[in-house]
mmCIF file of C-alpha atoms in Angstrom:
data_model
loop_
_atom_site.group_PDB
_atom_site.id
_atom_site.type_symbol
_atom_site.label_atom_id
_atom_site.label_comp_id
_atom_site.label_asym_id
_atom_site.label_seq_id
_atom_site.Cartn_x
_atom_site.Cartn_y
_atom_site.Cartn_z
ATOM 1 C CA MET C 132 87.889 -20.411 66.621
ATOM 2 C CA ILE C 133 84.828 -18.611 64.791
ATOM 3 C CA ILE C 134 84.285 -18.963 60.959
ATOM 4 C CA LYS C 135 82.264 -15.603 59.667
ATOM 5 C CA ASP C 136 81.841 -14.309 56.326
ATOM 6 C CA GLN C 137 83.422 -17.109 54.398
ATOM 7 C CA ILE C 138 80.681 -18.407 52.537
ATOM 8 C CA ILE C 139 80.850 -20.617 49.627
ATOM 9 C CA TYR C 140 77.486 -22.110 46.838
ATOM 10 C CA ALA C 141 79.699 -25.478 45.885
ATOM 11 C CA MET C 142 81.063 -28.111 48.393
ATOM 12 C CA GLY C 143 84.493 -28.773 47.115
ATOM 13 C CA GLU C 144 88.177 -28.780 47.881
ATOM 14 C CA ASN C 145 88.816 -25.056 47.735
ATOM 15 C CA LYS C 146 92.166 -25.456 48.723
ATOM 16 C CA GLU C 147 93.202 -21.465 48.448
ATOM 17 C CA THR C 148 90.240 -20.296 51.103
ATOM 18 C CA ALA C 149 89.672 -22.970 53.695
ATOM 19 C CA VAL C 150 90.751 -22.177 57.260
ATOM 20 C CA ARG C 151 92.760 -24.785 58.870
ATOM 21 C CA VAL C 152 91.402 -25.977 62.108
ATOM 22 C CA PRO C 153 92.213 -28.161 64.569
ATOM 23 C CA GLN C 154 90.459 -30.976 65.767
ATOM 24 C CA ASN C 155 89.128 -31.625 70.102
ATOM 25 C CA GLU C 156 88.210 -27.824 70.138
ATOM 26 C CA PRO C 157 85.251 -25.839 69.566
ATOM 27 C CA VAL C 158 84.550 -24.246 66.184
ATOM 28 C CA THR C 159 81.767 -21.607 65.295
ATOM 29 C CA PHE C 160 80.130 -21.008 61.633
ATOM 30 C CA HIS C 161 78.226 -17.943 61.235
ATOM 31 C CA THR C 162 75.797 -19.419 58.687
ATOM 32 C CA ARG C 163 73.452 -17.427 56.850
ATOM 33 C CA ASP C 164 69.716 -18.577 56.347
ATOM 34 C CA CYS C 165 69.089 -20.029 53.128
ATOM 35 C CA PHE C 166 67.971 -17.407 50.456
ATOM 36 C CA ASN C 167 71.273 -15.375 51.423
ATOM 37 C CA ASN C 168 69.128 -12.948 54.153
ATOM 38 C CA GLN C 169 68.559 -11.794 50.469
ATOM 39 C CA ILE C 170 64.342 -11.253 51.545
ATOM 40 C CA ASP C 171 63.942 -8.568 53.361
ATOM 41 C CA GLY C 172 60.188 -7.951 54.490
ATOM 42 C CA GLU C 173 56.507 -10.321 53.265
ATOM 43 C CA GLU C 174 55.801 -8.164 50.829
ATOM 44 C CA TYR C 175 59.557 -9.103 48.935
ATOM 45 C CA VAL C 176 59.253 -10.342 44.851
ATOM 46 C CA MET C 177 60.305 -13.972 45.168
ATOM 47 C CA ASP C 178 60.525 -13.309 40.905
ATOM 48 C CA GLY C 179 63.423 -10.808 42.378
ATOM 49 C CA LEU C 180 65.523 -13.795 43.881
ATOM 50 C CA ASP C 181 68.903 -14.781 43.069
ATOM 51 C CA TRP C 182 68.915 -18.612 42.683
ATOM 52 C CA ASP C 183 72.809 -18.733 41.762
ATOM 53 C CA HIS C 184 73.217 -17.254 45.638
ATOM 54 C CA ILE C 185 71.422 -19.485 47.601
ATOM 55 C CA ASN C 186 71.842 -21.679 50.088
ATOM 56 C CA PRO C 187 75.364 -20.556 51.355
ATOM 57 C CA ALA C 188 77.531 -22.673 53.377
ATOM 58 C CA THR C 189 79.945 -20.960 55.806
ATOM 59 C CA GLY C 190 83.497 -22.742 55.167
ATOM 60 C CA PRO C 191 84.808 -24.681 54.209
ATOM 61 C CA VAL C 192 87.562 -25.652 56.647
ATOM 62 C CA TRP C 193 90.208 -27.450 56.458
ATOM 63 C CA VAL C 194 90.440 -30.038 59.790
ATOM 64 C CA GLU C 195 94.160 -31.268 60.581
ATOM 65 C CA GLY C 196 94.590 -34.951 60.563
ATOM 66 C CA ALA C 197 91.938 -35.423 57.953
ATOM 67 C CA ARG C 198 93.101 -37.994 55.304
ATOM 68 C CA ALA C 199 91.191 -39.348 52.088
ATOM 69 C CA GLY C 200 89.580 -42.374 53.271
ATOM 70 C CA ASP C 201 88.719 -41.446 57.118
ATOM 71 C CA VAL C 202 85.557 -40.608 58.972
ATOM 72 C CA LEU C 203 84.761 -36.614 60.333
ATOM 73 C CA LYS C 204 83.093 -36.851 63.670
ATOM 74 C CA VAL C 205 81.249 -33.588 64.198
ATOM 75 C CA GLU C 206 79.898 -33.442 67.514
ATOM 76 C CA ILE C 207 77.120 -30.501 67.783
ATOM 77 C CA LEU C 208 77.263 -28.688 70.280
ATOM 78 C CA ASP C 209 75.111 -25.477 69.676
ATOM 79 C CA ILE C 210 73.095 -23.739 67.745
ATOM 80 C CA GLU C 211 72.115 -19.926 68.852
ATOM 81 C CA LEU C 212 69.622 -18.551 66.772
ATOM 82 C CA GLU C 213 69.042 -15.136 65.344
ATOM 83 C CA ASP C 214 65.685 -13.611 66.087
ATOM 84 C CA GLU C 215 63.446 -13.863 63.460
ATOM 85 C CA GLY C 216 63.175 -16.594 59.903
ATOM 86 C CA THR C 217 61.618 -16.539 56.521
ATOM 87 C CA MET C 218 59.268 -19.221 55.288
ATOM 88 C CA CYS C 219 58.000 -19.181 51.486
ATOM 89 C CA CYS C 220 55.732 -21.442 49.044
ATOM 90 C CA LEU C 221 56.460 -21.104 45.230
ATOM 91 C CA PRO C 222 54.799 -22.661 42.638
ATOM 92 C CA GLY C 223 55.547 -26.189 41.189
ATOM 93 C CA ASP C 224 57.683 -26.408 44.359
ATOM 94 C CA GLY C 225 57.758 -29.039 47.109
ATOM 95 C CA VAL C 226 54.924 -31.824 47.212
ATOM 96 C CA LEU C 227 52.048 -29.102 46.903
ATOM 97 C CA GLY C 228 53.557 -26.986 44.429
ATOM 98 C CA ARG C 229 51.185 -28.679 41.431
ATOM 99 C CA ASP C 230 48.516 -26.649 43.507
ATOM 100 C CA ILE C 231 50.353 -23.419 44.126
ATOM 101 C CA LEU C 232 49.553 -20.119 41.825
ATOM 102 C CA ARG C 233 51.383 -17.616 43.560
ATOM 103 C CA SER C 234 54.366 -17.232 45.487
ATOM 104 C CA SER C 235 54.479 -16.075 49.255
ATOM 105 C CA VAL C 236 56.597 -15.230 51.740
ATOM 106 C CA LYS C 237 56.167 -15.419 55.564
ATOM 107 C CA LYS C 238 58.438 -13.479 58.497
ATOM 108 C CA VAL C 239 58.279 -15.877 61.454
ATOM 109 C CA PRO C 240 59.497 -14.075 64.531
ATOM 110 C CA VAL C 241 61.570 -16.475 67.163
ATOM 111 C CA ARG C 242 60.863 -15.640 70.830
ATOM 112 C CA ASP C 243 61.564 -17.373 74.232
ATOM 113 C CA GLY C 244 61.808 -20.314 72.798
ATOM 114 C CA PHE C 245 59.290 -20.429 69.992
ATOM 115 C CA CYS C 246 58.271 -19.638 66.398
ATOM 116 C CA LEU C 247 55.232 -17.497 66.598
ATOM 117 C CA PHE C 248 53.539 -18.613 63.340
ATOM 118 C CA ASP C 249 50.758 -15.690 63.845
ATOM 119 C CA ARG C 250 48.801 -16.581 66.535
ATOM 120 C CA ILE C 251 50.406 -20.537 66.375
ATOM 121 C CA LYS C 252 53.413 -21.243 68.852
ATOM 122 C CA ILE C 253 55.628 -23.794 67.564
ATOM 123 C CA PRO C 254 58.029 -24.699 69.852
ATOM 124 C CA VAL C 255 61.865 -24.172 68.230
ATOM 125 C CA ASN C 256 63.897 -27.372 67.111
ATOM 126 C CA PRO C 257 66.896 -25.733 65.914
ATOM 127 C CA MET C 258 68.560 -27.695 63.277
ATOM 128 C CA ILE C 259 71.157 -27.699 60.628
ATOM 129 C CA GLY C 260 70.150 -28.281 56.689
ATOM 130 C CA VAL C 261 73.516 -28.308 54.946
ATOM 131 C CA ILE C 262 76.259 -29.812 56.501
ATOM 132 C CA GLY C 263 78.546 -32.060 55.169
ATOM 133 C CA VAL C 264 82.605 -31.973 53.386
ATOM 134 C CA ALA C 265 83.950 -31.942 50.284
ATOM 135 C CA PRO C 266 82.800 -34.438 47.629
ATOM 136 C CA ALA C 267 84.842 -37.121 45.404
ATOM 137 C CA GLY C 268 84.024 -35.604 42.370
ATOM 138 C CA GLU C 269 83.914 -32.302 41.206
ATOM 139 C CA PRO C 270 82.218 -29.650 43.508
ATOM 140 C CA VAL C 271 78.547 -29.766 44.250
ATOM 141 C CA PRO C 272 76.285 -26.868 44.793
ATOM 142 C CA CYS C 273 74.973 -26.831 48.382
ATOM 143 C CA GLY C 274 71.259 -27.532 47.694
ATOM 144 C CA THR C 275 72.040 -30.461 46.264
ATOM 145 C CA PRO C 276 72.550 -34.275 49.281
ATOM 146 C CA GLY C 277 75.106 -36.724 48.790
ATOM 147 C CA SER C 278 77.245 -39.134 50.857
ATOM 148 C CA HIS C 279 79.032 -36.008 51.438
ATOM 149 C CA GLY C 280 76.544 -34.407 53.000
ATOM 150 C CA GLY C 281 75.275 -31.478 51.687
ATOM 151 C CA ASN C 282 71.536 -30.043 51.844
ATOM 152 C CA MET C 283 70.080 -33.169 53.765
ATOM 153 C CA ASP C 284 67.395 -30.891 55.525
ATOM 154 C CA ASN C 285 67.696 -33.379 58.476
ATOM 155 C CA THR C 286 65.748 -32.588 61.405
ATOM 156 C CA LYS C 287 67.941 -35.204 63.958
ATOM 157 C CA ILE C 288 70.779 -33.241 62.824
ATOM 158 C CA ALA C 289 70.387 -30.891 65.674
ATOM 159 C CA LYS C 290 72.229 -29.619 69.901
ATOM 160 C CA GLY C 291 73.362 -32.921 71.568
ATOM 161 C CA SER C 292 73.533 -34.846 67.891
ATOM 162 C CA ILE C 293 77.021 -36.568 66.174
ATOM 163 C CA LEU C 294 77.191 -37.240 62.486
ATOM 164 C CA TYR C 295 79.842 -39.266 60.428
ATOM 165 C CA LEU C 296 80.932 -38.175 57.480
ATOM 166 C CA PRO C 297 82.976 -40.081 54.796
ATOM 167 C CA VAL C 298 86.296 -37.675 53.973
ATOM 168 C CA PHE C 299 87.131 -37.358 50.398
ATOM 169 C CA HIS C 300 90.020 -35.159 50.159
ATOM 170 C CA ASP C 301 92.712 -34.668 53.086
ATOM 171 C CA GLY C 302 91.472 -31.466 55.531
ATOM 172 C CA ALA C 303 88.002 -32.654 54.452
ATOM 173 C CA TYR C 304 86.868 -29.367 53.400
ATOM 174 C CA PHE C 305 83.782 -28.986 55.997
ATOM 175 C CA SER C 306 81.151 -26.427 55.783
ATOM 176 C CA CYS C 307 77.346 -25.770 56.915
ATOM 177 C CA GLY C 308 75.146 -23.223 56.976
ATOM 178 C CA ASP C 309 71.081 -23.560 56.313
ATOM 179 C CA VAL C 310 69.705 -23.506 59.675
ATOM 180 C CA HIS C 311 66.180 -23.573 60.936
ATOM 181 C CA ALA C 312 64.606 -23.101 63.607
ATOM 182 C CA CYS C 313 61.718 -25.123 63.397
ATOM 183 C CA MET C 314 61.119 -27.852 60.356
ATOM 184 C CA GLY C 315 58.625 -31.066 60.468
ATOM 185 C CA ASP C 316 60.265 -33.880 58.492
ATOM 186 C CA GLY C 317 60.105 -34.218 54.458
ATOM 187 C CA GLU C 318 59.531 -29.567 54.499
ATOM 188 C CA ILE C 319 56.709 -30.689 52.520
ATOM 189 C CA MET C 320 55.911 -26.600 51.303
ATOM 190 C CA VAL C 321 60.039 -26.086 49.633
ATOM 191 C CA SER C 322 61.194 -24.309 53.515
ATOM 192 C CA GLY C 323 61.422 -24.899 57.222
ATOM 193 C CA VAL C 324 61.555 -21.681 59.340
ATOM 194 C CA GLU C 325 64.903 -20.409 57.429
ATOM 195 C CA ILE C 326 67.196 -18.234 59.974
ATOM 196 C CA GLY C 327 70.860 -17.115 60.464
ATOM 197 C CA ALA C 328 72.427 -18.858 63.210
ATOM 198 C CA LYS C 329 76.201 -19.239 65.070
ATOM 199 C CA VAL C 330 76.710 -23.269 64.755
ATOM 200 C CA THR C 331 78.887 -24.538 67.247
ATOM 201 C CA VAL C 332 80.898 -27.644 66.611
ATOM 202 C CA ARG C 333 83.909 -29.840 67.567
ATOM 203 C CA PHE C 334 85.716 -32.361 65.175
ATOM 204 C CA GLU C 335 87.455 -35.791 65.740
ATOM 205 C CA VAL C 336 89.033 -37.784 62.740
ATOM 206 C CA ILE C 337 88.467 -41.571 63.278
ATOM 207 C CA ARG C 338 90.759 -43.606 61.063
ATOM 208 C CA GLY C 339 90.550 -47.331 60.257
ATOM 209 C CA VAL C 340 86.612 -48.041 59.021
ATOM 210 C CA SER C 341 85.282 -46.292 56.130
ATOM 211 C CA MET C 342 81.622 -45.170 55.517
ATOM 212 C CA LYS C 343 79.813 -44.983 52.091
ATOM 213 C CA ASP C 344 77.539 -42.316 53.179
ATOM 214 C CA PRO C 345 76.838 -40.245 56.857
ATOM 215 C CA ARG C 346 75.092 -41.193 60.044
ATOM 216 C CA LEU C 347 74.139 -39.938 62.782
ATOM 217 C CA GLU C 348 73.248 -40.288 65.994
ATOM 218 C CA ASP C 349 71.162 -38.918 69.499
ATOM 219 C CA GLU C 350 70.364 -39.596 72.832
ATOM 220 C CA HIS C 351 68.116 -41.937 72.269
ATOM 221 C CA TYR C 352 69.127 -43.366 68.191
ATOM 222 C CA ILE C 353 71.221 -44.210 65.661
ATOM 223 C CA TYR C 354 70.370 -43.281 61.959
ATOM 224 C CA THR C 355 71.816 -44.722 58.434
ATOM 225 C CA ILE C 356 70.879 -41.159 55.764
ATOM 226 C CA ALA C 357 70.872 -41.692 52.263
ATOM 227 C CA SER C 358 69.969 -39.686 49.415
ATOM 228 C CA ASP C 359 69.080 -40.470 45.843
ATOM 229 C CA LYS C 360 66.694 -38.672 43.067
ATOM 230 C CA ASP C 361 64.812 -42.203 43.142
ATOM 231 C CA LEU C 362 63.648 -41.893 46.179
ATOM 232 C CA GLU C 363 62.922 -45.692 45.886
ATOM 233 C CA LYS C 364 67.187 -46.280 45.870
ATOM 234 C CA ALA C 365 67.248 -43.809 49.261
ATOM 235 C CA VAL C 366 65.239 -45.707 50.979
ATOM 236 C CA TYR C 367 66.727 -49.518 49.773
ATOM 237 C CA LYS C 368 70.647 -47.361 50.941
ATOM 238 C CA ALA C 369 69.483 -46.227 54.165
ATOM 239 C CA THR C 370 67.558 -49.751 55.020
ATOM 240 C CA LYS C 371 70.631 -51.428 53.555
ATOM 241 C CA ALA C 372 73.218 -49.648 55.667
ATOM 242 C CA MET C 373 71.404 -50.344 58.430
ATOM 243 C CA CYS C 374 70.985 -54.080 58.111
ATOM 244 C CA GLY C 375 74.463 -54.071 57.668
ATOM 245 C CA ILE C 376 74.671 -52.801 61.133
ATOM 246 C CA LEU C 377 72.997 -55.136 62.670
ATOM 247 C CA GLU C 378 74.334 -58.067 60.603
ATOM 248 C CA ARG C 379 78.388 -56.910 61.645
ATOM 249 C CA HIS C 380 77.710 -56.518 65.067
ATOM 250 C CA LEU C 381 74.855 -58.897 66.504
ATOM 251 C CA ASN C 382 76.409 -61.816 63.913
ATOM 252 C CA TYR C 383 73.186 -61.756 62.680
ATOM 253 C CA SER C 384 71.932 -63.126 59.110
ATOM 254 C CA LEU C 385 70.245 -60.699 56.231
ATOM 255 C CA ASN C 386 66.358 -62.203 57.327
ATOM 256 C CA GLU C 387 67.446 -61.444 60.886
ATOM 257 C CA ALA C 388 68.685 -58.121 60.653
ATOM 258 C CA GLY C 389 65.970 -57.385 58.412
ATOM 259 C CA MET C 390 62.646 -58.571 60.518
ATOM 260 C CA LEU C 391 64.335 -56.762 63.505
ATOM 261 C CA LEU C 392 64.540 -53.605 61.765
ATOM 262 C CA SER C 393 61.166 -54.239 60.301
ATOM 263 C CA ALA C 394 59.700 -54.495 64.336
ATOM 264 C CA CYS C 395 61.743 -51.603 65.629
ATOM 265 C CA GLY C 396 63.262 -50.029 62.998
ATOM 266 C CA ASN C 397 61.784 -46.381 61.593
ATOM 267 C CA LEU C 398 62.177 -44.984 58.516
ATOM 268 C CA GLN C 399 61.558 -41.524 58.543
ATOM 269 C CA PHE C 400 61.879 -38.645 55.621
ATOM 270 C CA CYS C 401 63.880 -35.481 56.279
ATOM 271 C CA GLN C 402 63.182 -33.773 52.809
ATOM 272 C CA VAL C 403 60.774 -34.235 49.776
ATOM 273 C CA VAL C 404 61.427 -31.034 47.913
ATOM 274 C CA ASP C 405 65.015 -31.412 46.477
ATOM 275 C CA PRO C 406 65.609 -33.193 43.020
ATOM 276 C CA GLU C 407 67.703 -35.518 45.070
ATOM 277 C CA ARG C 408 66.077 -37.060 47.615
ATOM 278 C CA THR C 409 67.026 -38.156 51.475
ATOM 279 C CA VAL C 410 66.095 -40.796 53.856
ATOM 280 C CA ARG C 411 67.291 -41.828 57.520
ATOM 281 C CA MET C 412 66.608 -45.226 59.099
ATOM 282 C CA ALA C 413 66.138 -44.884 63.120
ATOM 283 C CA VAL C 414 66.761 -47.727 65.532
ATOM 284 C CA PRO C 415 67.033 -47.068 69.168
ATOM 285 C CA LYS C 416 70.696 -47.733 70.845
ATOM 286 C CA THR C 417 68.800 -50.383 73.359
ATOM 287 C CA VAL C 418 68.599 -52.660 70.584
ATOM 288 C CA CYS C 419 72.266 -51.935 69.274
ATOM 289 C CA GLY C 420 74.108 -49.568 71.036
ATOM 290 C CA TRP C 421 76.335 -46.606 69.056
ATOM 291 C CA VAL C 422 75.895 -45.325 65.587
ATOM 292 C CA LEU C 423 79.006 -47.301 64.353
ATOM 293 C CA PRO C 424 80.926 -49.578 67.107
ATOM 294 C CA GLU C 425 83.704 -49.655 64.921
ATOM 295 C CA LEU C 426 83.869 -46.219 65.243
ATOM 296 C CA LYS C 427 85.177 -46.323 69.380
ATOM 297 C CA THR C 428 88.134 -47.442 67.655
ATOM 298 C CA GLU C 429 90.794 -43.974 69.134
ATOM 299 C CA SER C 430 91.833 -41.537 66.614
ATOM 300 C CA SER C 431 95.340 -41.904 65.565
ATOM 301 C CA TYR C 432 95.644 -38.359 64.985
ATOM 302 C CA ASN C 433 99.237 -37.261 66.382
ATOM 303 C CA GLY C 434 99.543 -33.571 64.996
#
């Protein structure tokens, strides 16, 4: 199934427009860049950007069998990039915003697996910046991260990874967008190499377990993810969630789990430019196996 030209700027229920999609079948989302394809060249004046229509996400889709209280398993099967990305910097935005005197735009061609930043060739690392479900309360702008996912800008949400999202509404109302051809952890200058793409995922609904915040796994690591306006609170939530996994599944005390995490866990920034900062805690699978061992429970979806 292909989802195209169905764009939202806030994640919510959207009962009237959601496209019904099945579990266990590939679904492809045609996504726009985070600027909604408004920037057509390096001469573009950022003052003219329509800030009410940025960070668009393609969707939402209503996942068959998903119910409030379930977990939505999202396998990232593929990310196909367009051939040119866009970057920008803005006075007052990003880690160096106070030092930026004027805005500027840079176009970055993507060729043969590299982003061409002038004469510097940066290997592509396609990743999804905005990805999530409808939150529990009122709709949340796509540019905002939270327990529902959203604008996490997590470089590990890439081809081959599996994202787990708490479901707050029947159908989940999943959407995604804001793909980057490459991006450094932290996204310190507001943008990565923002680019349009085709994102192919596969859904599975998992019942009988619950989560407060998104979790992730790739080939080698498991990750807990948390966002908060207070960076230290985000750090605490991601760390506490990973400690909980170690306590439950290795039968450790908090002291033991914390020491193990201090020995082999890696606290990593996703983005530090949004009002809500996002961090992740990574632990090798050799230490504690799968992202959520309890998620090995078979799906109870029956159609």
